[in-house]
Coordinates of C-alpha atoms and ligand atoms in Angstrom, one line a residue:
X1 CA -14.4 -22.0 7.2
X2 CA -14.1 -21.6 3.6
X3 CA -14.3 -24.6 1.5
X4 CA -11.6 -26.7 0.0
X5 CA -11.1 -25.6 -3.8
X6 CA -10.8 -29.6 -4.6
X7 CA -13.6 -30.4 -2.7
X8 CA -17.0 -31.4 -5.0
X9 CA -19.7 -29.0 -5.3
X10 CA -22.8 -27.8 -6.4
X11 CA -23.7 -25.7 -9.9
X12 CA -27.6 -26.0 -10.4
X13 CA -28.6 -29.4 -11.0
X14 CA -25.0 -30.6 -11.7
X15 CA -22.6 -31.7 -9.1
X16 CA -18.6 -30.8 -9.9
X17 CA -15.9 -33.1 -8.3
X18 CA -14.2 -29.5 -7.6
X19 CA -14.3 -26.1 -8.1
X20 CA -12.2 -25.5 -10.9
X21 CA -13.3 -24.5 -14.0
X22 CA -11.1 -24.3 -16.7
X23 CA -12.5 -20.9 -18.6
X24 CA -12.9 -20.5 -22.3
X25 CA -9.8 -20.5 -24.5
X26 CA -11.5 -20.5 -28.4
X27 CA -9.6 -23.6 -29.7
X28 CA -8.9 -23.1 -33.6
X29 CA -9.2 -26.5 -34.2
X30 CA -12.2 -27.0 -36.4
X31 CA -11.6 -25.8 -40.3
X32 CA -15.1 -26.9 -41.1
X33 CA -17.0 -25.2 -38.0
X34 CA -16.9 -28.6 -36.7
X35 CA -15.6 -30.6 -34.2
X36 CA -12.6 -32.7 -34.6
X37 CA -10.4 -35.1 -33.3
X38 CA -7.8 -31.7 -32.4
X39 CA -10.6 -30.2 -30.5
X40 CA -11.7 -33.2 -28.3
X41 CA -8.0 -33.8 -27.6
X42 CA -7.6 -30.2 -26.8
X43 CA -10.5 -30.6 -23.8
X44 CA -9.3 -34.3 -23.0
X45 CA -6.6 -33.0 -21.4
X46 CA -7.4 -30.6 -19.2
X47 CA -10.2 -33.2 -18.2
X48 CA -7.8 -35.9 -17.4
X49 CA -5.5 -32.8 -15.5
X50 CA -7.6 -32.5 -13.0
X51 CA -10.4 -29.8 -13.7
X52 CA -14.1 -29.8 -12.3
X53 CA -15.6 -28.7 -15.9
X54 CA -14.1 -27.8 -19.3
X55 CA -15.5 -25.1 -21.4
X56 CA -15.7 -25.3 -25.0
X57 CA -15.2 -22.1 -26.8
X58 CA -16.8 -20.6 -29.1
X59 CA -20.1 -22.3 -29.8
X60 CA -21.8 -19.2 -31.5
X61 CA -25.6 -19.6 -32.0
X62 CA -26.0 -18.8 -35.4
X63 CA -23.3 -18.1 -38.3
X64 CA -23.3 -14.4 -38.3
X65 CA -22.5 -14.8 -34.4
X66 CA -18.6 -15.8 -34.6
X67 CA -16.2 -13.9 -34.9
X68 CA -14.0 -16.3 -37.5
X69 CA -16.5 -18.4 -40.4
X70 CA -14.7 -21.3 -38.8
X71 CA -16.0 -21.4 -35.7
X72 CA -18.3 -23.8 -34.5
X73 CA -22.2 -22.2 -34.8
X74 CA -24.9 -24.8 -33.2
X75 CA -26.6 -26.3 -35.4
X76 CA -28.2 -30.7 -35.8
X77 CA -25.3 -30.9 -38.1
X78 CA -22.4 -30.7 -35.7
X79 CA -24.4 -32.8 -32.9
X80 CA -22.6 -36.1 -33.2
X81 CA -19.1 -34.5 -32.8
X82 CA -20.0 -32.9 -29.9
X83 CA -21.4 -35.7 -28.1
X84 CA -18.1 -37.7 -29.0
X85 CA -16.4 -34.4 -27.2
X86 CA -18.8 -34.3 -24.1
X87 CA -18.2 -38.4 -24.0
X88 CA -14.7 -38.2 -23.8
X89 CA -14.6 -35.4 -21.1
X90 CA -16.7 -37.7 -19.1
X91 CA -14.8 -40.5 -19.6
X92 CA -12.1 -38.2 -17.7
X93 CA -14.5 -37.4 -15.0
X94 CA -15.3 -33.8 -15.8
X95 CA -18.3 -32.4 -16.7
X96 CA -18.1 -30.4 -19.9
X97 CA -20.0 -26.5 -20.4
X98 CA -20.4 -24.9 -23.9
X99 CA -19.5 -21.0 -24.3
X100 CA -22.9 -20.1 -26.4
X101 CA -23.9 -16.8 -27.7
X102 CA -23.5 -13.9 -30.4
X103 CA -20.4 -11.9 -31.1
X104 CA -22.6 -8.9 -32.2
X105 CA -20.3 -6.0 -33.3
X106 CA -17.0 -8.2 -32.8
X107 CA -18.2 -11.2 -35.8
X108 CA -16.0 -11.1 -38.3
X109 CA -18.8 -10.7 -41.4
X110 CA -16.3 -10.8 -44.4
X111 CA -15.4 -14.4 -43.1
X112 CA -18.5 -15.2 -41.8
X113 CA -20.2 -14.6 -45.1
X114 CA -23.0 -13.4 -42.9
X115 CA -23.8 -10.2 -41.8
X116 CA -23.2 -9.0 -38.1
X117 CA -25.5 -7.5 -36.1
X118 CA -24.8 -4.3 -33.5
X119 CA -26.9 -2.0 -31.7
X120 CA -25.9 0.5 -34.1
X121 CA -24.4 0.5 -37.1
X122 CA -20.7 -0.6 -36.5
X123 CA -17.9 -0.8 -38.1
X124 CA -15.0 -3.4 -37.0
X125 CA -11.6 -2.9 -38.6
X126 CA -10.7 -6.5 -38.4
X127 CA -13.2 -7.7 -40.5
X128 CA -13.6 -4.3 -42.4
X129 CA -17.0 -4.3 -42.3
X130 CA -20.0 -3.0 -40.6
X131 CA -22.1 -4.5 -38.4
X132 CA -25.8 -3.8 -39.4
X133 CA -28.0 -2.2 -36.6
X134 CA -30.4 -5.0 -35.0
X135 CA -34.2 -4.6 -35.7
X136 CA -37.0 -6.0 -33.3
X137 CA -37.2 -8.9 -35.4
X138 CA -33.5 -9.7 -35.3
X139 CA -33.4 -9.6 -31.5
X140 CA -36.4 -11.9 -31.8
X141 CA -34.0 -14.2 -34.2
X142 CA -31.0 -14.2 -32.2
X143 CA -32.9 -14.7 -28.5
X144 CA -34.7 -17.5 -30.0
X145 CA -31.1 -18.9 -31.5
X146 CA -29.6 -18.7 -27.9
X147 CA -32.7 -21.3 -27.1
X148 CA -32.1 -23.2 -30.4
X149 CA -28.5 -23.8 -29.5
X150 CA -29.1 -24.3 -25.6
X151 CA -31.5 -27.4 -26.2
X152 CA -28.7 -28.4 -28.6
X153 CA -26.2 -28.5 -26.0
X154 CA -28.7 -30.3 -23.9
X155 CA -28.7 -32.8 -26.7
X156 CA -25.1 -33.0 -27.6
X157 CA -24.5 -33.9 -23.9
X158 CA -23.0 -31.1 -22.3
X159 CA -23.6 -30.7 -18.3
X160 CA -23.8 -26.6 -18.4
X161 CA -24.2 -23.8 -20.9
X162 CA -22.1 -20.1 -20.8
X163 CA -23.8 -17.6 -21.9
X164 CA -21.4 -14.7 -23.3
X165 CA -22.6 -11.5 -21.6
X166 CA -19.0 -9.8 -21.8
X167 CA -16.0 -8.4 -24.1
X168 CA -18.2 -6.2 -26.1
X169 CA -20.3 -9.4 -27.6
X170 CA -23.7 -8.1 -28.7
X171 CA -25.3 -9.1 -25.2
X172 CA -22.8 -6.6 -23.3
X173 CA -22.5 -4.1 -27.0
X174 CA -26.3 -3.3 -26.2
X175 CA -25.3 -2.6 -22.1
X176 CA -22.6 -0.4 -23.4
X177 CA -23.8 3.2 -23.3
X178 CA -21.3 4.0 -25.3
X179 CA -22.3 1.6 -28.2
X180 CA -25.5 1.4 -27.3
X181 CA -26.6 4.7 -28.8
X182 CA -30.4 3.5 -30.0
X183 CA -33.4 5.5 -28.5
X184 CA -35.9 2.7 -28.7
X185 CA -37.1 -0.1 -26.0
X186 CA -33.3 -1.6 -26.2
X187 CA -31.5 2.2 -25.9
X188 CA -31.4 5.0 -23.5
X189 CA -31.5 4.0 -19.7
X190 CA -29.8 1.0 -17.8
X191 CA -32.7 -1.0 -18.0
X192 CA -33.4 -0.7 -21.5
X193 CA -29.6 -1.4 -22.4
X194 CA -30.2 -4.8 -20.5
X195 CA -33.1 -5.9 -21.7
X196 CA -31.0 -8.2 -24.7
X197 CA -29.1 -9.9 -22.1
X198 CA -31.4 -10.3 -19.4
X199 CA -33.9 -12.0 -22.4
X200 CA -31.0 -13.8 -23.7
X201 CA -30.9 -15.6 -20.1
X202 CA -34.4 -16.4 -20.1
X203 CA -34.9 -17.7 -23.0
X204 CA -31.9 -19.9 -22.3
X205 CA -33.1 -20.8 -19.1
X206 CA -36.4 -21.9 -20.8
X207 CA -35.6 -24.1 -23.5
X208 CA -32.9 -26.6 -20.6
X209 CA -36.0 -26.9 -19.0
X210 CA -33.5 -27.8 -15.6
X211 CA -31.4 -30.4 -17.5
X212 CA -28.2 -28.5 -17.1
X213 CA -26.7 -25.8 -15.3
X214 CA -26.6 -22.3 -16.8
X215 CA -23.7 -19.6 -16.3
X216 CA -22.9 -16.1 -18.0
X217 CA -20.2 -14.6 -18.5
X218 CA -20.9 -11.1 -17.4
X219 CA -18.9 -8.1 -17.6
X220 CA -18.1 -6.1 -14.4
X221 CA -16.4 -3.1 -16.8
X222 CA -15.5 -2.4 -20.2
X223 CA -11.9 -0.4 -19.1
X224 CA -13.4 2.1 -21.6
X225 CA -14.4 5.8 -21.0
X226 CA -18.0 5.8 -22.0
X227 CA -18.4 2.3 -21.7
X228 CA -20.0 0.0 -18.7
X229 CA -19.1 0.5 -15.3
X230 CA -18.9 -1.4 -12.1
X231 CA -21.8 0.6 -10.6
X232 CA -24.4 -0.6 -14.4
X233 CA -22.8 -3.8 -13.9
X234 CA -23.6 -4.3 -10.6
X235 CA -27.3 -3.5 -11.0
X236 CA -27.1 -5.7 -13.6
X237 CA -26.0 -8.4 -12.0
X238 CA -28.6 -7.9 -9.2
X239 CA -31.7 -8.0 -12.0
X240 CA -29.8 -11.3 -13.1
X241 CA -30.3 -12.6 -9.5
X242 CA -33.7 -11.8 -9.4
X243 CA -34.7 -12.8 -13.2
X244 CA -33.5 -16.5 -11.1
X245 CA -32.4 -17.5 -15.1
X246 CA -28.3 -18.5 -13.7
X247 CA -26.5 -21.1 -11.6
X248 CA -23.9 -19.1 -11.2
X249 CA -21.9 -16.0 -13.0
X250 CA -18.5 -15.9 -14.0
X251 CA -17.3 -12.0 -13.4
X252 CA -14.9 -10.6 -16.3
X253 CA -14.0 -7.3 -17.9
X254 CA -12.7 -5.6 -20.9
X255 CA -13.7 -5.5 -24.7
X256 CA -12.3 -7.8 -27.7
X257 CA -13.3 -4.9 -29.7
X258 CA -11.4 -1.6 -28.3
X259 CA -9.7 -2.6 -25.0
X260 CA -8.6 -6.5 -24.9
X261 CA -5.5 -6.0 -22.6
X262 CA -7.8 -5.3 -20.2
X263 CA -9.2 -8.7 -20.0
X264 CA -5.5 -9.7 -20.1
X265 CA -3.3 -8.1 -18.0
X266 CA 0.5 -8.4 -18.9
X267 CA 2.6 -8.0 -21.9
X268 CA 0.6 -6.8 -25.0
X269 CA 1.7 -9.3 -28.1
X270 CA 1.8 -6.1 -30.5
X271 CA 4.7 -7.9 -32.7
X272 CA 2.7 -11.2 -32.7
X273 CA -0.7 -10.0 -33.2
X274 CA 0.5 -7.8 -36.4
X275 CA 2.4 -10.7 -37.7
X276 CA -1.0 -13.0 -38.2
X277 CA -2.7 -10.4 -39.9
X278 CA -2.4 -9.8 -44.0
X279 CA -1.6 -6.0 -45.2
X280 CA -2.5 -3.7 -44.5
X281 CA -4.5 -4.5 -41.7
X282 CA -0.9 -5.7 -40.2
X283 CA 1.0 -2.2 -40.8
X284 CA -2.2 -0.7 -39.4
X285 CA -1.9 -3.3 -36.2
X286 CA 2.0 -2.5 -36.2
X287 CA 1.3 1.2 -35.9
X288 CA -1.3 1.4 -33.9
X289 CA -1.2 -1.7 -32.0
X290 CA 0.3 0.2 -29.0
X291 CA -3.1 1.9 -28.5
X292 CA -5.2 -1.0 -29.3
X293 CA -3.8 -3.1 -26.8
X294 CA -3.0 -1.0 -24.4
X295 CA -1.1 -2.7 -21.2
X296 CA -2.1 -3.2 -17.7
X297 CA 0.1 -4.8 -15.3
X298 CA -0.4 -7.9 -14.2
X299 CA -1.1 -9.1 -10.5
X300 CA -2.3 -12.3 -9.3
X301 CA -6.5 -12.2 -9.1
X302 CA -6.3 -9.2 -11.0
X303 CA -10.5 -9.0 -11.0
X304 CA -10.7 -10.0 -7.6
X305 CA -11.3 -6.4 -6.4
X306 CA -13.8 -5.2 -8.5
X307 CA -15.6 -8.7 -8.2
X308 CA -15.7 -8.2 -4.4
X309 CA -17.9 -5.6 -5.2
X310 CA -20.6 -8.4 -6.6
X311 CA -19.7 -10.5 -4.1
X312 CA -21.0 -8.1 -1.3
X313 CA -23.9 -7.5 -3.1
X314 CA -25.1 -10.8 -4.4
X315 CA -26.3 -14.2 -2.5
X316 CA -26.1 -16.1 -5.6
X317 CA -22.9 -18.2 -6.9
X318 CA -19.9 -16.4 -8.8
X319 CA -16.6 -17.6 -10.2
X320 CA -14.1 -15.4 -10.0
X321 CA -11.6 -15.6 -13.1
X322 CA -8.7 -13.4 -14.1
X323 CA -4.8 -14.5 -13.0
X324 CA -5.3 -17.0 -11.0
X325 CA -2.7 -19.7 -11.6
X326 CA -2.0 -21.4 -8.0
X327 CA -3.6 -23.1 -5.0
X328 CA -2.6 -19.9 -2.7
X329 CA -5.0 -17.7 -5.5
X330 CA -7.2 -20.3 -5.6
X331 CA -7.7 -20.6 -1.6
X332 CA -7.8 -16.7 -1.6
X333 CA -11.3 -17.2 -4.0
X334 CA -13.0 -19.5 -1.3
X335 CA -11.7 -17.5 1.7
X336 CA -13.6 -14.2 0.2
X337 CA -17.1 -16.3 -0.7
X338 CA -16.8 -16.8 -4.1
X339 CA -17.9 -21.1 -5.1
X340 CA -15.6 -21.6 -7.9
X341 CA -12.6 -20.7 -9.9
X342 CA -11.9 -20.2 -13.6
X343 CA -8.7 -20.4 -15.0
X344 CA -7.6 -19.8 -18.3
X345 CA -3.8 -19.1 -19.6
X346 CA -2.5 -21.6 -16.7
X347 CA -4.6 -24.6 -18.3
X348 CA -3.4 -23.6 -21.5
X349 CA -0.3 -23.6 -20.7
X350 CA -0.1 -26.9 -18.5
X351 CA -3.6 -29.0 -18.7
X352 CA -2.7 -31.0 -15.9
X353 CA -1.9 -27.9 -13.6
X354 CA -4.8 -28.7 -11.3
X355 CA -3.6 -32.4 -10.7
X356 CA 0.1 -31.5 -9.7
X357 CA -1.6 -28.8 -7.3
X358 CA -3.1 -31.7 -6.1
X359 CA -0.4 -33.6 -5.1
X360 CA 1.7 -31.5 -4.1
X361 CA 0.2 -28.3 -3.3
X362 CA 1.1 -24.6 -2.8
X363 CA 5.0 -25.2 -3.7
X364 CA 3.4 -25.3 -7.5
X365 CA 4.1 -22.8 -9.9
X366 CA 2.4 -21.6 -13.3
X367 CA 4.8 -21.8 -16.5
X368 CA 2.2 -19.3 -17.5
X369 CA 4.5 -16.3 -17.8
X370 CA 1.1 -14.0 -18.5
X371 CA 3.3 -13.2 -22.1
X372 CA -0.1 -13.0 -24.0
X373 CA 1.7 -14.3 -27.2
X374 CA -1.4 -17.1 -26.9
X375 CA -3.5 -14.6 -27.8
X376 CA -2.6 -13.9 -31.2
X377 CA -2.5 -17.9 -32.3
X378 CA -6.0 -18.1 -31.9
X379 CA -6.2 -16.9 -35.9
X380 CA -3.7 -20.2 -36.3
X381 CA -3.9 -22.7 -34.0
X382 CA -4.3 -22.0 -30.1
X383 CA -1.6 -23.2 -27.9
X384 CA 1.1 -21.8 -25.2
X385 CA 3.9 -20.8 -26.8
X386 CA 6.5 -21.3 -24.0
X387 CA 4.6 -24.9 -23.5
X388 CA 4.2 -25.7 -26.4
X389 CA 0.5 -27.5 -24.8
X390 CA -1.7 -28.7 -25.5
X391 CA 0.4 -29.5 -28.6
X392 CA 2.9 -31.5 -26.7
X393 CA 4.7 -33.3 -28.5
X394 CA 3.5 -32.2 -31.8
X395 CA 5.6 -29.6 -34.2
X396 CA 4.5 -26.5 -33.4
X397 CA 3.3 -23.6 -35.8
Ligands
FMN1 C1 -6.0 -17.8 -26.2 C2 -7.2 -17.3 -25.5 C3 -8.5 -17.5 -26.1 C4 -9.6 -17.0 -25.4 N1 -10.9 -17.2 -25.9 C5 -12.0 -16.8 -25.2 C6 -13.3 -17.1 -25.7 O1 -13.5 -17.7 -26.8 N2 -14.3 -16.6 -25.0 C7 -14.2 -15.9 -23.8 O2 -15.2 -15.6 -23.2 N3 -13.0 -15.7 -23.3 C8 -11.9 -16.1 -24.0 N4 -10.6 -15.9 -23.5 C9 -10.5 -15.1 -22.2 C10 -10.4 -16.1 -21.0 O3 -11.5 -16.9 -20.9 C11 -10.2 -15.3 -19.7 O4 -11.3 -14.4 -19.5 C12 -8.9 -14.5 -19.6 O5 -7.8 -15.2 -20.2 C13 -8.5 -14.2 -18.2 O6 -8.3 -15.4 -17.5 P1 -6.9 -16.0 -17.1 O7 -6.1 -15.0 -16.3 O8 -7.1 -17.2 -16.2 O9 -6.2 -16.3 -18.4 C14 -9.5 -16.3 -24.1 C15 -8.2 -16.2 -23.6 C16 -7.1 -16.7 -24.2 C17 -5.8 -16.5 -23.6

């Protein structure tokens, strides 16, 4: 019989009172790239709703890794407000997982201040700017930040690390064959193209040394001719399982950089997402925002298909994610093998969604209407716009 969603479980050496995860939702709440009262309020409340583990998004691993110069990058210096975060998710009684990694192609350099790095040469409209190709030596750099920032989490208290393997970030731009157009060690066939994320992993893995669970965030397809498919993902994933570097993996899809619908599903916020940008990037948005974020309809465990696919084909622990926002969803996920959940838009919209599921079951229904317009306040201030949470209360934007 497949296991009750609320029942405690296993990830690695940590030990969930469920097996909900609420999934990583970048905050906006740190103007100095670090954390703040907002931020610890922002994961306080899913905490006290109900959730097995919080994940706190983005913690990039070095400055040129984020993809806004406000963003959080690990570093001794922002330490101490972290640890007041991972306290007061405790003090709810959830354990508490930072998103780690390296934007690659999608870091914003011009307000980074820092140059971004891509397989190739790349240029990203939003931040006008290219990304430079990655040597050797900055592979070396940015494999040996993933381990820098890792052992910080490990010190700032956090009970698991994500490693960002998906949306085009430069662990899944160098499995891209379609970014991916080098013909050295890290260019040509499947394995070479993996060879950054695989080593990211390790090296990860390595500097825990055991003291906290570690996840990726893989994706099983870009949605983009040219780009990774389910078939390279797959193998992928089985290399993964044998490199023995993850408790679990969280199985996503689509690309911040060319085809973010397709992580989304749903209405495409064109209006919205023009309206935060300056011109002309915002008539440029306006005109071809249509294209950009091209719409997919939404259904309820929209990935869940494509992840059955893993699911055949691997023994070790996945999380399915994508449109799941109720306890009939959720039981679906155990009833087809996979140990946990991840849920991101219905926690956003109502942090305490996984304690009224709780007490009163499968009558619940998200207020997450799948509108996307959260996506576009993530250059403000990320909340639900129908909810108004996690800003309750507050005036909103
Ligand atoms: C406002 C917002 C911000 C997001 N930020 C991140 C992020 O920083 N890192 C990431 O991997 N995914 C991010 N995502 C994607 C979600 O983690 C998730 O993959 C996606 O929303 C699908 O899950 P859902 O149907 O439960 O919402 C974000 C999603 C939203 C809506």
């Amino acid at each position: 019989m497949a296991p009750d969603v609320l029942s405690p479980a296993t990830l690695g050496p940590l030990k969930l009172r469920n097996r909900i995860i609420k999934a990583a939702t970048f905050e906006a709440r740190t103007p100095n790239a670090l954390v703040t009262d907002d931020l610890i309020d922002y994961h306080r409340q899913p905490a006290a709703g109900g959730v097995g583990m919080t994940t706190v998004a983005y913690c990039a691993v070095s400055p040129g890794g984020r993809t806004g110069g406000e963003q959080i990058w690990m570093r001794p210096e922002a330490v101490p407000g972290l640890r007041r975060l991972t306290e007061a998710v405790h003090a709810e009684g959830a354990a508490v997982s930072a998103q780690i990694g390296h934007a690659g192609p999608v870091a914003d350099a011009r307000s980074n201040k820092a140059t971004a790095l891509a397989p190739v040469r790349f240029f990203n409209p939003i931040a006008m700017r290219f990304a430079k190709k990655a040597t050797r030596d900055d592979i070396d750099e940015v494999l040996a930040a993933h381990a820098n920032a890792a052992r910080l989490a490990v010190d700032a208290g956090f009970d698991a690390v994500e490693i960002h393997l998906g949306h085009n970030y430069l662990g899944s731009a160098f499995r891209s064959p379609l970014i991916n157009r080098r013909d050295d060690e890290f260019g040509g066939s499947l394995e070479n193209r993996a060879k950054v994320a695989r080593g990211l992993v390790l090296a990860v893995r390595r500097a825990v040394k055991g003291q906290i669970a570690v996840t990726a965030k893989l994706n099983m397809a870009d949605g983009i001719r040219g780009g990774i498919t389910t078939d390279e993902a797959l193998t992928t994933a089985k290399w993964l399982e044998e490199d023995g570097g993850l408790d679990a993996i969280e199985l996503t899809a689509g690309s911040s950089l060319v085809n973010p619908m397709y992580l989304f599903r749903g209405d495409a916020p064109v209006k919205e997402f023009a309206g935060v940008f300056k011109p002309p990037l915002r008539w440029g948005m306006r005109l071809t925002g249509k294209k950009f974020l091209r719409e997919y309809p939404y259904r309820e465990a929209y990935l869940l298909r494509e992840a059955k696919l893993f699911r055949a084909e691997l023994k070790m622990p996945l999380i399915l994610l994508g449109g799941i926002t109720n306890r009939e969803t959720m039981d679906l996920a155990m009833s087809e093998g996979f140990q946990f959940v991840a849920m991101a838009r219905a926690l956003l919209a109502e942090p305490d969604l996984i304690n009224r599921i709780a007490a009163e079951g499968e009558q619940v229904r998200s207020a997450c209407t799948h509108c996307n317009r959260c996506m576009p306040t993530i250059y403000t201030r990320t909340r639900c716009v129908i909810t108004g949470a996690p800003d309750r209360g507050r005036p909103l934007q």
